PDB file of C-alpha atoms in Angstrom:
ATOM      1  CA  GLY A   1      29.246 -17.748  53.535  1.00 80.00           C
ATOM      2  CA  GLU A   2      27.756 -14.615  52.042  1.00 86.00           C
ATOM      3  CA  ASN A   3      26.312 -11.942  54.347  1.00 92.00           C
ATOM      4  CA  VAL A   4      24.089  -9.162  52.991  1.00 95.00           C
ATOM      5  CA  GLU A   5      23.273  -6.129  55.103  1.00 96.00           C
ATOM      6  CA  GLN A   6      20.496  -3.748  54.105  1.00 97.00           C
ATOM      7  CA  HIS A   7      19.687  -0.211  55.296  1.00 97.00           C
ATOM      8  CA  PRO A   8      17.474   1.423  56.284  1.00 97.00           C
ATOM      9  CA  SER A   9      14.950  -1.020  57.699  1.00 96.00           C
ATOM     10  CA  THR A  10      12.147   1.515  57.226  1.00 97.00           C
ATOM     11  CA  LEU A  11      11.905   4.532  54.957  1.00 98.00           C
ATOM     12  CA  SER A  12       9.160   7.127  54.589  1.00 98.00           C
ATOM     13  CA  VAL A  13       9.156   9.582  51.701  1.00 98.00           C
ATOM     14  CA  GLN A  14       6.719  12.085  50.282  1.00 98.00           C
ATOM     15  CA  GLU A  15       5.119  11.208  46.972  1.00 98.00           C
ATOM     16  CA  GLY A  16       7.324  12.489  44.170  1.00 97.00           C
ATOM     17  CA  ASP A  17      10.534  12.359  46.174  1.00 97.00           C
ATOM     18  CA  SER A  18      13.325   9.850  45.606  1.00 98.00           C
ATOM     19  CA  ALA A  19      14.071   6.803  47.746  1.00 98.00           C
ATOM     20  CA  VAL A  20      17.435   5.099  48.153  1.00 98.00           C
ATOM     21  CA  ILE A  21      18.057   1.704  49.729  1.00 98.00           C
ATOM     22  CA  LYS A  22      21.608   0.528  50.332  1.00 98.00           C
ATOM     23  CA  CYS A  23      23.106  -2.932  50.689  1.00 98.00           C
ATOM     24  CA  THR A  24      26.556  -4.311  51.375  1.00 97.00           C
ATOM     25  CA  TYR A  25      27.808  -7.825  50.767  1.00 97.00           C
ATOM     26  CA  SER A  26      30.750  -9.763  52.139  1.00 95.00           C
ATOM     27  CA  ASP A  27      31.710 -12.291  49.451  1.00 93.00           C
ATOM     28  CA  SER A  28      33.941 -10.729  46.814  1.00 92.00           C
ATOM     29  CA  ALA A  29      32.980 -13.580  44.486  1.00 91.00           C
ATOM     30  CA  SER A  30      29.354 -12.390  44.316  1.00 92.00           C
ATOM     31  CA  ASN A  31      28.441 -11.551  40.754  1.00 91.00           C
ATOM     32  CA  TYR A  32      24.651 -11.238  40.631  1.00 92.00           C
ATOM     33  CA  PHE A  33      22.499  -8.773  42.581  1.00 95.00           C
ATOM     34  CA  PRO A  34      18.698  -8.930  42.258  1.00 95.00           C
ATOM     35  CA  TRP A  35      16.163  -6.680  43.951  1.00 97.00           C
ATOM     36  CA  TYR A  36      12.713  -7.898  44.943  1.00 97.00           C
ATOM     37  CA  LYS A  37       9.561  -6.010  45.864  1.00 98.00           C
ATOM     38  CA  GLN A  38       7.027  -7.602  48.191  1.00 97.00           C
ATOM     39  CA  GLU A  39       3.634  -6.027  48.634  1.00 97.00           C
ATOM     40  CA  LEU A  40       1.606  -6.883  51.706  1.00 94.00           C
ATOM     41  CA  GLY A  41       0.336 -10.441  51.534  1.00 93.00           C
ATOM     42  CA  LYS A  42       2.005 -11.113  48.191  1.00 96.00           C
ATOM     43  CA  ARG A  43       5.070 -12.965  46.961  1.00 97.00           C
ATOM     44  CA  PRO A  44       8.467 -11.290  46.449  1.00 97.00           C
ATOM     45  CA  GLN A  45       8.739 -10.203  42.812  1.00 96.00           C
ATOM     46  CA  LEU A  46      11.899  -9.349  40.922  1.00 95.00           C
ATOM     47  CA  ILE A  47      11.979  -5.704  39.903  1.00 97.00           C
ATOM     48  CA  ILE A  48      15.536  -5.292  38.648  1.00 96.00           C
ATOM     49  CA  ASP A  49      18.850  -7.092  38.757  1.00 94.00           C
ATOM     50  CA  ILE A  50      22.449  -6.296  37.944  1.00 93.00           C
ATOM     51  CA  ARG A  51      25.465  -8.437  37.172  1.00 89.00           C
ATOM     52  CA  SER A  52      28.988  -7.617  38.206  1.00 82.00           C
ATOM     53  CA  ASN A  53      30.161  -6.654  34.728  1.00 82.00           C
ATOM     54  CA  VAL A  54      28.146  -3.403  34.829  1.00 82.00           C
ATOM     55  CA  GLY A  55      28.070  -0.540  37.288  1.00 89.00           C
ATOM     56  CA  GLU A  56      24.549   0.769  36.751  1.00 93.00           C
ATOM     57  CA  LYS A  57      21.252  -0.322  35.288  1.00 93.00           C
ATOM     58  CA  LYS A  58      18.033   1.619  34.826  1.00 96.00           C
ATOM     59  CA  ASP A  59      14.436   0.675  34.154  1.00 94.00           C
ATOM     60  CA  GLN A  60      12.097   3.651  34.018  1.00 95.00           C
ATOM     61  CA  ARG A  61      11.949   5.096  37.559  1.00 97.00           C
ATOM     62  CA  ILE A  62      14.162   2.398  39.065  1.00 98.00           C
ATOM     63  CA  ALA A  63      17.939   2.218  38.951  1.00 97.00           C
ATOM     64  CA  VAL A  64      20.531   0.057  40.635  1.00 97.00           C
ATOM     65  CA  THR A  65      24.191   0.918  41.104  1.00 96.00           C
ATOM     66  CA  LEU A  66      27.023  -1.422  42.006  1.00 96.00           C
ATOM     67  CA  ASN A  67      30.420  -0.620  43.511  1.00 94.00           C
ATOM     68  CA  LYS A  68      32.397  -3.859  43.446  1.00 93.00           C
ATOM     69  CA  THR A  69      35.423  -2.352  45.140  1.00 93.00           C
ATOM     70  CA  ALA A  70      33.435  -1.252  48.159  1.00 94.00           C
ATOM     71  CA  LYS A  71      31.012  -4.205  47.911  1.00 95.00           C
ATOM     72  CA  HIS A  72      28.038  -1.855  47.904  1.00 95.00           C
ATOM     73  CA  PHE A  73      24.940  -1.801  45.761  1.00 97.00           C
ATOM     74  CA  SER A  74      21.934   0.485  45.932  1.00 98.00           C
ATOM     75  CA  LEU A  75      18.382   0.797  44.648  1.00 98.00           C
ATOM     76  CA  HIS A  76      17.156   4.210  43.582  1.00 98.00           C
ATOM     77  CA  ILE A  77      13.491   4.956  42.987  1.00 98.00           C
ATOM     78  CA  THR A  78      12.682   8.371  41.530  1.00 97.00           C
ATOM     79  CA  GLU A  79       9.345  10.186  41.461  1.00 98.00           C
ATOM     80  CA  THR A  80       7.912   7.804  44.044  1.00 98.00           C
ATOM     81  CA  GLN A  81       4.234   6.916  43.917  1.00 97.00           C
ATOM     82  CA  PRO A  82       1.940   5.402  46.573  1.00 96.00           C
ATOM     83  CA  GLU A  83       2.027   2.068  44.724  1.00 96.00           C
ATOM     84  CA  ASP A  84       5.779   1.913  45.385  1.00 98.00           C
ATOM     85  CA  SER A  85       4.945   1.288  49.058  1.00 98.00           C
ATOM     86  CA  ALA A  86       6.174  -2.225  49.847  1.00 98.00           C
ATOM     87  CA  VAL A  87       9.061  -4.147  51.380  1.00 97.00           C
ATOM     88  CA  TYR A  88      12.170  -4.238  49.202  1.00 98.00           C
ATOM     89  CA  PHE A  89      14.807  -6.963  49.470  1.00 97.00           C
ATOM     90  CA  CYS A  90      18.296  -6.875  48.044  1.00 97.00           C
ATOM     91  CA  ALA A  91      20.178 -10.100  47.419  1.00 95.00           C
ATOM     92  CA  ALA A  92      23.544 -11.382  46.271  1.00 94.00           C
ATOM     93  CA  SER A  93      24.761 -14.555  44.592  1.00 91.00           C
ATOM     94  CA  SER A  94      28.184 -15.880  43.646  1.00 86.00           C
ATOM     95  CA  SER A  95      26.751 -18.316  41.133  1.00 79.00           C
ATOM     96  CA  GLY A  96      25.109 -15.851  38.783  1.00 66.00           C
ATOM     97  CA  GLY A  97      21.813 -16.628  40.471  1.00 62.00           C
ATOM     98  CA  TYR A  98      21.890 -20.252  39.397  1.00 70.00           C
ATOM     99  CA  GLN A  99      22.240 -21.484  42.931  1.00 76.00           C
ATOM    100  CA  LYS A 100      21.948 -19.961  46.389  1.00 84.00           C
ATOM    101  CA  VAL A 101      20.953 -16.308  46.655  1.00 89.00           C
ATOM    102  CA  THR A 102      21.443 -14.555  49.997  1.00 91.00           C
ATOM    103  CA  PHE A 103      18.775 -11.986  50.878  1.00 93.00           C
ATOM    104  CA  GLY A 104      19.032  -8.832  52.941  1.00 94.00           C
ATOM    105  CA  THR A 105      16.621  -8.217  55.808  1.00 93.00           C
ATOM    106  CA  GLY A 106      14.326  -5.923  53.833  1.00 95.00           C
ATOM    107  CA  THR A 107      13.363  -2.240  53.774  1.00 97.00           C
ATOM    108  CA  LYS A 108       9.788  -1.198  54.358  1.00 97.00           C
ATOM    109  CA  LEU A 109       9.139   1.779  52.103  1.00 98.00           C
ATOM    110  CA  GLN A 110       6.154   4.008  52.750  1.00 98.00           C
ATOM    111  CA  VAL A 111       5.264   6.651  50.177  1.00 98.00           C
ATOM    112  CA  ILE A 112       3.071   9.322  51.729  1.00 96.00           C
ATOM    113  CA  PRO A 113       0.544  10.885  49.311  1.00 94.00           C
TER     114      PRO A 113
ATOM    115  CA  ASP B   1       3.626 -20.490  31.727  1.00 64.00           C
ATOM    116  CA  ALA B   2       1.611 -20.400  34.958  1.00 81.00           C
ATOM    117  CA  GLY B   3       4.632 -19.622  37.087  1.00 95.00           C
ATOM    118  CA  VAL B   4       5.545 -21.454  40.261  1.00 97.00           C
ATOM    119  CA  ILE B   5       2.523 -23.240  41.688  1.00 98.00           C
ATOM    120  CA  GLN B   6       2.114 -23.982  45.383  1.00 98.00           C
ATOM    121  CA  SER B   7      -0.563 -25.860  47.260  1.00 97.00           C
ATOM    122  CA  PRO B   8      -2.341 -25.512  49.516  1.00 98.00           C
ATOM    123  CA  ARG B   9      -2.495 -21.707  49.666  1.00 97.00           C
ATOM    124  CA  HIS B  10      -3.699 -21.802  53.267  1.00 97.00           C
ATOM    125  CA  GLU B  11      -3.370 -24.523  55.872  1.00 97.00           C
ATOM    126  CA  VAL B  12      -4.676 -24.575  59.428  1.00 98.00           C
ATOM    127  CA  THR B  13      -3.756 -27.566  61.519  1.00 97.00           C
ATOM    128  CA  GLU B  14      -3.362 -28.641  65.102  1.00 97.00           C
ATOM    129  CA  MET B  15      -0.099 -29.143  66.886  1.00 97.00           C
ATOM    130  CA  GLY B  16       1.287 -32.605  66.330  1.00 97.00           C
ATOM    131  CA  GLN B  17      -0.273 -33.106  62.925  1.00 97.00           C
ATOM    132  CA  GLU B  18       1.711 -33.759  59.766  1.00 97.00           C
ATOM    133  CA  VAL B  19       1.770 -30.970  57.190  1.00 98.00           C
ATOM    134  CA  THR B  20       2.786 -31.396  53.552  1.00 98.00           C
ATOM    135  CA  LEU B  21       3.386 -28.423  51.305  1.00 98.00           C
ATOM    136  CA  ARG B  22       3.665 -28.872  47.552  1.00 98.00           C
ATOM    137  CA  CYS B  23       5.432 -27.011  44.792  1.00 98.00           C
ATOM    138  CA  LYS B  24       5.520 -27.216  41.012  1.00 98.00           C
ATOM    139  CA  PRO B  25       8.420 -25.195  39.585  1.00 97.00           C
ATOM    140  CA  ILE B  26       8.447 -23.366  36.272  1.00 96.00           C
ATOM    141  CA  SER B  27       9.080 -25.819  33.465  1.00 95.00           C
ATOM    142  CA  GLY B  28      12.732 -25.893  32.473  1.00 93.00           C
ATOM    143  CA  HIS B  29      14.048 -24.394  35.688  1.00 94.00           C
ATOM    144  CA  ASN B  30      16.761 -26.527  37.255  1.00 92.00           C
ATOM    145  CA  SER B  31      16.927 -25.079  40.770  1.00 94.00           C
ATOM    146  CA  LEU B  32      14.221 -25.089  43.426  1.00 96.00           C
ATOM    147  CA  PHE B  33      14.229 -23.289  46.758  1.00 96.00           C
ATOM    148  CA  TRP B  34      12.081 -23.493  49.882  1.00 97.00           C
ATOM    149  CA  TYR B  35      11.864 -20.374  52.072  1.00 97.00           C
ATOM    150  CA  ARG B  36      10.069 -19.548  55.286  1.00 97.00           C
ATOM    151  CA  GLN B  37       8.978 -15.991  56.085  1.00 96.00           C
ATOM    152  CA  THR B  38       7.977 -14.617  59.476  1.00 94.00           C
ATOM    153  CA  MET B  39       7.894 -11.117  60.926  1.00 88.00           C
ATOM    154  CA  MET B  40      10.528 -12.016  63.490  1.00 87.00           C
ATOM    155  CA  ARG B  41      13.013 -13.896  61.288  1.00 86.00           C
ATOM    156  CA  GLY B  42      12.358 -12.443  57.851  1.00 87.00           C
ATOM    157  CA  LEU B  43      12.940 -14.551  54.742  1.00 91.00           C
ATOM    158  CA  GLU B  44      14.911 -17.706  55.560  1.00 91.00           C
ATOM    159  CA  LEU B  45      16.228 -20.234  53.046  1.00 93.00           C
ATOM    160  CA  LEU B  46      15.384 -23.716  54.285  1.00 96.00           C
ATOM    161  CA  ILE B  47      16.752 -25.925  51.501  1.00 96.00           C
ATOM    162  CA  TYR B  48      17.509 -25.831  47.810  1.00 94.00           C
ATOM    163  CA  PHE B  49      17.789 -28.397  45.049  1.00 95.00           C
ATOM    164  CA  ASN B  50      19.757 -28.344  41.834  1.00 93.00           C
ATOM    165  CA  ASN B  51      18.691 -30.826  39.152  1.00 93.00           C
ATOM    166  CA  ASN B  52      16.489 -32.545  41.781  1.00 94.00           C
ATOM    167  CA  VAL B  53      19.434 -33.098  44.138  1.00 94.00           C
ATOM    168  CA  PRO B  54      19.453 -31.404  47.572  1.00 95.00           C
ATOM    169  CA  ILE B  55      22.461 -29.093  47.662  1.00 92.00           C
ATOM    170  CA  ASP B  56      22.150 -27.174  50.921  1.00 91.00           C
ATOM    171  CA  ASP B  57      19.748 -28.057  53.734  1.00 93.00           C
ATOM    172  CA  SER B  58      21.565 -26.119  56.443  1.00 91.00           C
ATOM    173  CA  GLY B  59      18.525 -23.886  56.897  1.00 91.00           C
ATOM    174  CA  MET B  60      16.176 -26.692  57.811  1.00 94.00           C
ATOM    175  CA  PRO B  61      15.344 -25.906  61.429  1.00 87.00           C
ATOM    176  CA  GLU B  62      15.282 -29.435  62.814  1.00 84.00           C
ATOM    177  CA  ASP B  63      14.553 -33.057  62.059  1.00 91.00           C
ATOM    178  CA  ARG B  64      10.837 -32.399  62.004  1.00 95.00           C
ATOM    179  CA  PHE B  65      11.329 -30.784  58.605  1.00 97.00           C
ATOM    180  CA  SER B  66      12.066 -32.767  55.463  1.00 97.00           C
ATOM    181  CA  ALA B  67      11.978 -31.977  51.747  1.00 98.00           C
ATOM    182  CA  LYS B  68      11.990 -34.074  48.623  1.00 97.00           C
ATOM    183  CA  MET B  69      12.164 -33.488  44.911  1.00 97.00           C
ATOM    184  CA  PRO B  70      11.330 -36.781  43.195  1.00 96.00           C
ATOM    185  CA  ASN B  71      11.348 -35.236  39.726  1.00 95.00           C
ATOM    186  CA  ALA B  72      11.936 -31.946  37.937  1.00 94.00           C
ATOM    187  CA  SER B  73       8.314 -30.865  38.201  1.00 95.00           C
ATOM    188  CA  PHE B  74       7.439 -31.532  41.847  1.00 96.00           C
ATOM    189  CA  SER B  75       8.739 -30.933  45.344  1.00 98.00           C
ATOM    190  CA  THR B  76       7.335 -31.345  48.843  1.00 98.00           C
ATOM    191  CA  LEU B  77       8.179 -29.860  52.217  1.00 98.00           C
ATOM    192  CA  LYS B  78       6.918 -31.907  55.141  1.00 98.00           C
ATOM    193  CA  ILE B  79       6.659 -30.977  58.799  1.00 97.00           C
ATOM    194  CA  GLN B  80       6.060 -33.851  61.194  1.00 97.00           C
ATOM    195  CA  PRO B  81       5.009 -33.247  63.912  1.00 96.00           C
ATOM    196  CA  SER B  82       4.002 -29.617  63.467  1.00 97.00           C
ATOM    197  CA  GLU B  83       4.327 -27.059  66.272  1.00 96.00           C
ATOM    198  CA  PRO B  84       2.820 -23.575  66.754  1.00 97.00           C
ATOM    199  CA  ARG B  85       6.220 -21.963  66.108  1.00 95.00           C
ATOM    200  CA  ASP B  86       6.135 -23.392  62.586  1.00 97.00           C
ATOM    201  CA  SER B  87       3.359 -20.927  61.727  1.00 97.00           C
ATOM    202  CA  ALA B  88       4.673 -18.837  58.827  1.00 97.00           C
ATOM    203  CA  VAL B  89       4.391 -18.268  55.104  1.00 98.00           C
ATOM    204  CA  TYR B  90       6.334 -20.872  53.152  1.00 98.00           C
ATOM    205  CA  PHE B  91       7.494 -19.877  49.683  1.00 98.00           C
ATOM    206  CA  CYS B  92       8.806 -22.080  46.939  1.00 98.00           C
ATOM    207  CA  ALA B  93      10.932 -20.481  44.213  1.00 97.00           C
ATOM    208  CA  SER B  94      12.478 -21.865  41.050  1.00 95.00           C
ATOM    209  CA  SER B  95      15.357 -20.572  38.991  1.00 93.00           C
ATOM    210  CA  LEU B  96      17.300 -20.809  35.768  1.00 90.00           C
ATOM    211  CA  GLY B  97      19.496 -17.859  36.753  1.00 85.00           C
ATOM    212  CA  THR B  98      16.706 -15.681  38.193  1.00 88.00           C
ATOM    213  CA  GLN B  99      14.525 -16.776  41.078  1.00 92.00           C
ATOM    214  CA  TYR B 100      10.767 -16.605  40.684  1.00 95.00           C
ATOM    215  CA  PHE B 101       8.606 -17.114  43.740  1.00 97.00           C
ATOM    216  CA  GLY B 102       5.354 -18.975  44.071  1.00 98.00           C
ATOM    217  CA  PRO B 103       2.358 -17.409  45.841  1.00 97.00           C
ATOM    218  CA  GLY B 104       3.224 -19.050  49.149  1.00 98.00           C
ATOM    219  CA  THR B 105       1.423 -21.265  51.646  1.00 98.00           C
ATOM    220  CA  ARG B 106       0.168 -19.591  54.811  1.00 98.00           C
ATOM    221  CA  LEU B 107       0.504 -22.156  57.589  1.00 98.00           C
ATOM    222  CA  LEU B 108      -1.142 -21.749  60.972  1.00 98.00           C
ATOM    223  CA  VAL B 109      -0.468 -24.390  63.598  1.00 98.00           C
ATOM    224  CA  LEU B 110      -2.815 -24.160  66.567  1.00 97.00           C
TER     225      LEU B 110
END
């Protein structure tokens, strides 16, 4: 089955700096890669996703890149703000998200004001 | 749409008691997932359904756990008998290509 590894497990950055979270996956058939943000005591919420037919996707301060050859994908947050502090999960699916999605172990991001 | 609805939001029970968690998926979604989240084990997939049919229950920890989806708008996760190590947040999520999570049920088994 699919295995998703996520690094780092914790990340502290100064407000205004960039943050990068990296994930690798094992199943070459994976074709859908969502990212979720979970604030303390809340549910995981989708913030951005990418499908395997594109290499990069941006949404304001958030971008995701995908390297299918290396089976890597990354989340980039620019101009970080204190409200970006949360746990971020990457995930991968070989069914376009229609069935099982395998989650990474999460990255706790702390943005220091 | 109200999103995925879960009840109860909080449950405190004593060891040995039966616990039933409920989930109403987003209308039109054809997949439903039950997850358990703890500090030690992270986010674990317990079971998922596609068109009301259980597809993969390999994450269900043991026979004390069972899940049903009698129709497209309702699912239950039952723990009988409950144990202290079952204490966790249980999330339900539904999907039509993108998973959306419910608010979760915080379960504490004393």
